[in-house]
Amino acid sequence: MDLPVDEWKSYILQKWSLLPKSVQVTICTAETLSDIFLHSSSLLQPEDEMVLKKLSRGYLIEKDPDAPLFYKEEGNKKFQGKDYMGATVLYSKGVSHSAPNTEDISLCYANRSAALFHLGQYEACLKDISRAQMHGYPERLQPKLMLRRAECLVNLGRLEEASQIISDLESNFAAKQTRAASQFQILQRTLCHLKMKVQEKEHLTETFPAALTNAFEDMNLREENKQISSASSSVSLCTDTLKGRYLIATKDILPGELLVKEEAFVSVLNPGELPPLRYGLESKWDTRVVIGDLYCHRCLKHTLATVPCDGCSYAKYCSQECMQQAWDLYHSTECSLGGLLLTLGVFCHIALRSTLLARFEDISKVMRTLCGEISNKDISFPESKNLVQTLSYDLGGESERNGKTLEPPIPGCDINGKYESNYNAVFSLLPHIKHHSPEHKFLCALSVSALCRQLEAASLQTRTTSLKSSQPKAAAVHAMCQELPVWGVAMLRHMLQLQCNAQAITTMQQTGSEENIITDSRQVRLASGIFPVVSLLNHSCSPNTSVSFTGTVATVRASQQIGKGQEILHCYGPHESRMGVVERQQKLRSQYFFDCNCLACQNEKHSTAAGPRWEAFCCTRCRELMQGDDVLSCGSAACAESVSRDHLVRRLQDLQKQVGMAQKLLRNGKLGDWHESATHLQKSLQVVEVRHGPCSVEMGHELFKLAQIFFNGCAVPEALSTAHKAEKVLLVHYGPGNDEVQELQRMKSCLLDLPPIPVGPPV
């Protein structure tokens, strides 16, 4: 997924193994990215490109004129089975393969509007009705669509608009003596009924909790940092020869305080589980639901009513505006390369998009400084009035201002020492040339070289066509191809940066049936992106921050109290609650090229416990690790607690069994005996607390489930208490905008509005 598909990797590794030893040594000893790129790209042969093209053709990215009918019929089957969610996705796939202004696309939009109506998404339904009409929905079917529009407006309380539509349709149908006039009588009765309800609602005050409204102010940085964009004034940027760049607290920071709120410089949606490679063979269209069907490919907003790219069937967006922005910024170049980019992987895609998002002149200036040998090989670099004069400072050079020599600022900062979330900062991220294996560098360089060749071919093709819609794309691609070596080196740099600097953008995705009373969810990887400011955070296996995402925006909050002068730390993945110290060290060394010496690792290295902390037992009195074989004794010299290992193993097995029963009840939504469900989940909480800690995000999610059980069991005191605990934990990690936090606040508001339970006289 991040790297190219296995078939291409295997092919390139075999090619590497067959290279003469002298050529391998030349690439291995190359000290600059330009040397690696130029030596590797010279080895890319036409037969290599043919292999890559064959792999790329395995993905159905172009619009298939036969697909809309297939997806519409499959969607109809789901609709008839009342699987409206499944029907919506299939209709969306039909839309993606349809050409604009055709009956195919109008029918798919209209059918999707019906599914959205049944899902209660009335605004989205109205938009799809408008899209169906815009693309030429058949006149004979218009009344049915207008009826649906009126019903949506009624449900949204827009009664005047609904009445006008009904009046117009009644007149039209009466003139034509249509049998469907009876449907309007039913709708009018519904309208009168809903009108009364809407009038009642108009007298009610807004029930949105005032505390929650005030809390939303915390979703923005209270006082932005003057040195670091997208960061609060509570942190400061420092540099060290061993640590590199890092952030420290400028004051005492409380748990939950917002430290960074940063929009990704670049992000690429995770393609999810792609269908098997077809290699040009005929096969059925894919009906599986993947991440790309549910989220906007630009802003990552969750949506069921996607708007497709006009040129390909892969890219989908939440709105026409997002689609146009993506086209203007990068998709006009990427559109025809969809299959190739899926074959080359997310990292190569991010590398291309990063360069497309940056001004090419900026890249030229940086690359000319770094890659002098390229500019000496008869490659012209056009001068531009817009070249950024400060980029030379990012490369560690000195300059003068007012006759005084200026010290080079921290890498990534501008001449004034400010670190901004821009291309300069992205470029300053380390590519770790010396740490990557020769095979990996060769794979990346050849993949980028092949992509550059395709860009050049696309430029030639678009320059020869006279289609008006292709002219902006031709100009953009032609501008790139004038300096392909520069672009190639820039993309190779970004591709090598990503192993250590790519941030997985995650979201909480609901699992199981939506009819379940209890919400169960899991964290899924939605996309990968580059966040220059978040990248400043160093790793700890026991971090003091928590990172969450809303679309393409990352927020970093303090997960515990941080004292003034302490370093702000983030976990890169290997966490002490999920891995033992040996496994963590191996993971960090192989992916990030460093040995972790954080406090958690130091403590575990000096501990006599053989395995990870959760595989050992802790003392019930002082929480220190128990040591020994058959009889375990507390590791603390001040504690004399001892217990049989067999006894603890039996207790653990009993807990695991009860946790399993609780999870089964939750998945099935069987809460007839909510007491039993609550008891099992409380056992689960004990395990979660020992493994992850009482203030961990995992604990927050489990408390949220328990609050739901108490709420649905009408156990008011228990529900209020548990909801308060869950909210307190989740607010620290996610802030007030989190879905679970808001649901907990609604839950508490509802419980507090209940009339008091009468208490009988004492016996």
mmCIF file of N, CA, C and O in Angstrom, residues 517-519 666 671 674 677-679 681-682 685 699-728 730 740-741 743-748 750-751:
data_model
loop_
_atom_site.group_PDB
_atom_site.id
_atom_site.type_symbol
_atom_site.label_atom_id
_atom_site.label_comp_id
_atom_site.label_asym_id
_atom_site.label_seq_id
_atom_site.Cartn_x
_atom_site.Cartn_y
_atom_site.Cartn_z
ATOM 1 N N ILE A 517 -27.656 -1.420 19.867
ATOM 2 C CA ILE A 517 -27.854 -0.345 20.838
ATOM 3 C C ILE A 517 -26.513 0.230 21.261
ATOM 4 O O ILE A 517 -26.368 1.424 21.484
ATOM 5 N N ILE A 518 -25.521 -0.641 21.375
ATOM 6 C CA ILE A 518 -24.198 -0.222 21.808
ATOM 7 C C ILE A 518 -23.302 -0.004 20.594
ATOM 8 O O ILE A 518 -23.205 -0.865 19.724
ATOM 9 N N THR A 519 -22.654 1.151 20.542
ATOM 10 C CA THR A 519 -21.748 1.469 19.438
ATOM 11 C C THR A 519 -20.393 0.813 19.671
ATOM 12 O O THR A 519 -19.790 0.986 20.721
ATOM 13 N N LEU A 666 -22.258 -7.265 23.255
ATOM 14 C CA LEU A 666 -22.220 -5.936 22.656
ATOM 15 C C LEU A 666 -22.358 -6.007 21.142
ATOM 16 O O LEU A 666 -23.057 -5.216 20.529
ATOM 17 N N LEU A 671 -29.276 -6.685 24.976
ATOM 18 C CA LEU A 671 -29.192 -6.025 26.268
ATOM 19 C C LEU A 671 -30.448 -6.265 27.092
ATOM 20 O O LEU A 671 -30.864 -5.426 27.885
ATOM 21 N N TRP A 674 -29.400 -6.044 30.998
ATOM 22 C CA TRP A 674 -28.311 -5.080 30.940
ATOM 23 C C TRP A 674 -27.389 -5.216 32.137
ATOM 24 O O TRP A 674 -26.227 -4.838 32.074
ATOM 25 N N SER A 677 -24.695 -7.542 31.053
ATOM 26 C CA SER A 677 -23.798 -6.888 30.108
ATOM 27 C C SER A 677 -22.856 -5.924 30.828
ATOM 28 O O SER A 677 -21.653 -5.876 30.547
ATOM 29 N N ALA A 678 -23.407 -5.139 31.759
ATOM 30 C CA ALA A 678 -22.591 -4.185 32.498
ATOM 31 C C ALA A 678 -21.536 -4.881 33.339
ATOM 32 O O ALA A 678 -20.388 -4.430 33.431
ATOM 33 N N THR A 679 -21.930 -5.994 33.952
ATOM 34 C CA THR A 679 -20.985 -6.742 34.786
ATOM 35 C C THR A 679 -19.810 -7.242 33.960
ATOM 36 O O THR A 679 -18.643 -7.114 34.356
ATOM 37 N N LEU A 681 -18.725 -6.022 31.080
ATOM 38 C CA LEU A 681 -17.915 -4.924 30.571
ATOM 39 C C LEU A 681 -17.067 -4.314 31.680
ATOM 40 O O LEU A 681 -15.941 -3.853 31.427
ATOM 41 N N GLN A 682 -17.567 -4.321 32.898
ATOM 42 C CA GLN A 682 -16.763 -3.816 34.016
ATOM 43 C C GLN A 682 -15.538 -4.701 34.248
ATOM 44 O O GLN A 682 -14.476 -4.214 34.637
ATOM 45 N N LEU A 685 -13.082 -3.599 31.736
ATOM 46 C CA LEU A 685 -12.421 -2.362 32.132
ATOM 47 C C LEU A 685 -11.199 -2.620 33.005
ATOM 48 O O LEU A 685 -10.204 -1.901 32.924
ATOM 49 N N MET A 699 -9.233 3.265 27.512
ATOM 50 C CA MET A 699 -10.123 3.292 28.669
ATOM 51 C C MET A 699 -11.339 4.178 28.380
ATOM 52 O O MET A 699 -12.468 3.843 28.753
ATOM 53 N N GLY A 700 -11.112 5.284 27.695
ATOM 54 C CA GLY A 700 -12.217 6.178 27.360
ATOM 55 C C GLY A 700 -13.261 5.504 26.491
ATOM 56 O O GLY A 700 -14.469 5.663 26.711
ATOM 57 N N HIS A 701 -12.814 4.739 25.485
ATOM 58 C CA HIS A 701 -13.752 4.053 24.594
ATOM 59 C C HIS A 701 -14.558 2.989 25.346
ATOM 60 O O HIS A 701 -15.763 2.817 25.101
ATOM 61 N N GLU A 702 -13.909 2.255 26.249
ATOM 62 C CA GLU A 702 -14.619 1.223 27.019
ATOM 63 C C GLU A 702 -15.619 1.862 27.980
ATOM 64 O O GLU A 702 -16.736 1.352 28.154
ATOM 65 N N LEU A 703 -15.245 2.969 28.600
ATOM 66 C CA LEU A 703 -16.180 3.676 29.484
ATOM 67 C C LEU A 703 -17.378 4.203 28.693
ATOM 68 O O LEU A 703 -18.507 4.227 29.198
ATOM 69 N N PHE A 704 -17.137 4.623 27.464
ATOM 70 C CA PHE A 704 -18.227 5.085 26.599
ATOM 71 C C PHE A 704 -19.243 3.963 26.369
ATOM 72 O O PHE A 704 -20.464 4.172 26.446
ATOM 73 N N LYS A 705 -18.753 2.757 26.102
ATOM 74 C CA LYS A 705 -19.661 1.613 25.909
ATOM 75 C C LYS A 705 -20.449 1.323 27.183
ATOM 76 O O LYS A 705 -21.654 1.048 27.138
ATOM 77 N N LEU A 706 -19.772 1.368 28.329
ATOM 78 C CA LEU A 706 -20.446 1.090 29.596
ATOM 79 C C LEU A 706 -21.514 2.150 29.876
ATOM 80 O O LEU A 706 -22.609 1.824 30.369
ATOM 81 N N ALA A 707 -21.223 3.393 29.550
ATOM 82 C CA ALA A 707 -22.218 4.455 29.735
ATOM 83 C C ALA A 707 -23.448 4.191 28.875
ATOM 84 O O ALA A 707 -24.584 4.429 29.310
ATOM 85 N N GLN A 708 -23.236 3.696 27.657
ATOM 86 C CA GLN A 708 -24.366 3.371 26.788
ATOM 87 C C GLN A 708 -25.225 2.264 27.389
ATOM 88 O O GLN A 708 -26.459 2.302 27.316
ATOM 89 N N ILE A 709 -24.580 1.265 27.985
ATOM 90 C CA ILE A 709 -25.331 0.168 28.605
ATOM 91 C C ILE A 709 -26.181 0.693 29.754
ATOM 92 O O ILE A 709 -27.381 0.402 29.856
ATOM 93 N N PHE A 710 -25.584 1.482 30.637
ATOM 94 C CA PHE A 710 -26.334 2.041 31.761
ATOM 95 C C PHE A 710 -27.461 2.951 31.271
ATOM 96 O O PHE A 710 -28.562 2.949 31.826
ATOM 97 N N PHE A 711 -27.193 3.728 30.220
ATOM 98 C CA PHE A 711 -28.196 4.642 29.684
ATOM 99 C C PHE A 711 -29.390 3.855 29.150
ATOM 100 O O PHE A 711 -30.548 4.188 29.444
ATOM 101 N N ASN A 712 -29.120 2.804 28.362
ATOM 102 C CA ASN A 712 -30.205 2.011 27.790
ATOM 103 C C ASN A 712 -30.900 1.148 28.836
ATOM 104 O O ASN A 712 -32.033 0.714 28.622
ATOM 105 N N GLY A 713 -30.214 0.902 29.962
ATOM 106 C CA GLY A 713 -30.842 0.175 31.062
ATOM 107 C C GLY A 713 -31.542 1.095 32.047
ATOM 108 O O GLY A 713 -32.054 0.639 33.074
ATOM 109 N N CYS A 714 -31.565 2.422 31.744
ATOM 110 C CA CYS A 714 -32.205 3.433 32.593
ATOM 111 C C CYS A 714 -31.626 3.448 34.003
ATOM 112 O O CYS A 714 -32.335 3.779 34.970
ATOM 113 N N ALA A 715 -30.368 3.097 34.129
ATOM 114 C CA ALA A 715 -29.683 3.195 35.419
ATOM 115 C C ALA A 715 -29.086 4.597 35.491
ATOM 116 O O ALA A 715 -27.923 4.821 35.157
ATOM 117 N N VAL A 716 -29.881 5.561 35.929
ATOM 118 C CA VAL A 716 -29.523 6.971 35.827
ATOM 119 C C VAL A 716 -28.246 7.329 36.587
ATOM 120 O O VAL A 716 -27.321 7.913 36.010
ATOM 121 N N PRO A 717 -28.125 7.001 37.882
ATOM 122 C CA PRO A 717 -26.897 7.396 38.592
ATOM 123 C C PRO A 717 -25.642 6.780 37.982
ATOM 124 O O PRO A 717 -24.621 7.455 37.812
ATOM 125 N N GLU A 718 -25.726 5.474 37.635
ATOM 126 C CA GLU A 718 -24.564 4.795 37.059
ATOM 127 C C GLU A 718 -24.220 5.372 35.684
ATOM 128 O O GLU A 718 -23.043 5.551 35.343
ATOM 129 N N ALA A 719 -25.257 5.675 34.890
ATOM 130 C CA ALA A 719 -25.024 6.219 33.549
ATOM 131 C C ALA A 719 -24.369 7.599 33.633
ATOM 132 O O ALA A 719 -23.424 7.900 32.899
ATOM 133 N N LEU A 720 -24.868 8.453 34.545
ATOM 134 C CA LEU A 720 -24.292 9.788 34.693
ATOM 135 C C LEU A 720 -22.845 9.725 35.158
ATOM 136 O O LEU A 720 -21.972 10.429 34.634
ATOM 137 N N SER A 721 -22.578 8.860 36.136
ATOM 138 C CA SER A 721 -21.221 8.741 36.668
ATOM 139 C C SER A 721 -20.251 8.231 35.610
ATOM 140 O O SER A 721 -19.160 8.777 35.430
ATOM 141 N N THR A 722 -20.661 7.184 34.881
ATOM 142 C CA THR A 722 -19.784 6.596 33.865
ATOM 143 C C THR A 722 -19.599 7.548 32.684
ATOM 144 O O THR A 722 -18.497 7.666 32.138
ATOM 145 N N ALA A 723 -20.680 8.232 32.284
ATOM 146 C CA ALA A 723 -20.579 9.188 31.179
ATOM 147 C C ALA A 723 -19.618 10.310 31.535
ATOM 148 O O ALA A 723 -18.841 10.777 30.688
ATOM 149 N N HIS A 724 -19.658 10.761 32.791
ATOM 150 C CA HIS A 724 -18.746 11.814 33.237
ATOM 151 C C HIS A 724 -17.293 11.343 33.163
ATOM 152 O O HIS A 724 -16.413 12.073 32.683
ATOM 153 N N LYS A 725 -17.036 10.104 33.597
ATOM 154 C CA LYS A 725 -15.672 9.565 33.547
ATOM 155 C C LYS A 725 -15.191 9.432 32.103
ATOM 156 O O LYS A 725 -14.061 9.796 31.772
ATOM 157 N N ALA A 726 -16.066 8.887 31.245
ATOM 158 C CA ALA A 726 -15.696 8.691 29.837
ATOM 159 C C ALA A 726 -15.424 10.031 29.156
ATOM 160 O O ALA A 726 -14.454 10.189 28.410
ATOM 161 N N GLU A 727 -16.300 11.010 29.419
ATOM 162 C CA GLU A 727 -16.131 12.336 28.819
ATOM 163 C C GLU A 727 -14.823 12.980 29.261
ATOM 164 O O GLU A 727 -14.099 13.574 28.452
ATOM 165 N N LYS A 728 -14.502 12.832 30.530
ATOM 166 C CA LYS A 728 -13.275 13.422 31.065
ATOM 167 C C LYS A 728 -12.040 12.850 30.372
ATOM 168 O O LYS A 728 -11.112 13.583 30.018
ATOM 169 N N LEU A 730 -11.972 11.178 27.308
ATOM 170 C CA LEU A 730 -11.983 11.417 25.866
ATOM 171 C C LEU A 730 -11.725 12.883 25.518
ATOM 172 O O LEU A 730 -11.153 13.187 24.465
ATOM 173 N N GLU A 740 -17.965 10.918 20.052
ATOM 174 C CA GLU A 740 -18.309 10.229 21.287
ATOM 175 C C GLU A 740 -18.476 11.218 22.441
ATOM 176 O O GLU A 740 -19.368 11.056 23.284
ATOM 177 N N VAL A 741 -17.642 12.244 22.477
ATOM 178 C CA VAL A 741 -17.768 13.269 23.525
ATOM 179 C C VAL A 741 -19.115 13.966 23.411
ATOM 180 O O VAL A 741 -19.825 14.164 24.413
ATOM 181 N N GLU A 743 -21.849 12.818 22.013
ATOM 182 C CA GLU A 743 -22.931 11.888 22.368
ATOM 183 C C GLU A 743 -23.041 11.728 23.879
ATOM 184 O O GLU A 743 -24.139 11.654 24.433
ATOM 185 N N LEU A 744 -21.908 11.688 24.560
ATOM 186 C CA LEU A 744 -21.926 11.596 26.023
ATOM 187 C C LEU A 744 -22.587 12.827 26.632
ATOM 188 O O LEU A 744 -23.348 12.724 27.608
ATOM 189 N N GLN A 745 -22.324 14.005 26.072
ATOM 190 C CA GLN A 745 -22.933 15.224 26.596
ATOM 191 C C GLN A 745 -24.434 15.253 26.341
ATOM 192 O O GLN A 745 -25.213 15.702 27.186
ATOM 193 N N ARG A 746 -24.863 14.747 25.185
ATOM 194 C CA ARG A 746 -26.300 14.644 24.922
ATOM 195 C C ARG A 746 -26.954 13.645 25.870
ATOM 196 O O ARG A 746 -28.067 13.839 26.350
ATOM 197 N N MET A 747 -26.219 12.553 26.118
ATOM 198 C CA MET A 747 -26.708 11.522 27.027
ATOM 199 C C MET A 747 -26.923 12.106 28.428
ATOM 200 O O MET A 747 -27.959 11.903 29.068
ATOM 201 N N LYS A 748 -25.935 12.853 28.912
ATOM 202 C CA LYS A 748 -26.025 13.464 30.245
ATOM 203 C C LYS A 748 -27.167 14.478 30.300
ATOM 204 O O LYS A 748 -27.911 14.549 31.282
ATOM 205 N N CYS A 750 -29.887 14.486 28.549
ATOM 206 C CA CYS A 750 -31.149 13.740 28.553
ATOM 207 C C CYS A 750 -31.435 13.164 29.941
ATOM 208 O O CYS A 750 -32.559 13.248 30.444
ATOM 209 N N LEU A 751 -30.418 12.604 30.570
ATOM 210 C CA LEU A 751 -30.599 11.991 31.893
ATOM 211 C C LEU A 751 -30.946 13.041 32.945
ATOM 212 O O LEU A 751 -31.774 12.796 33.836
#
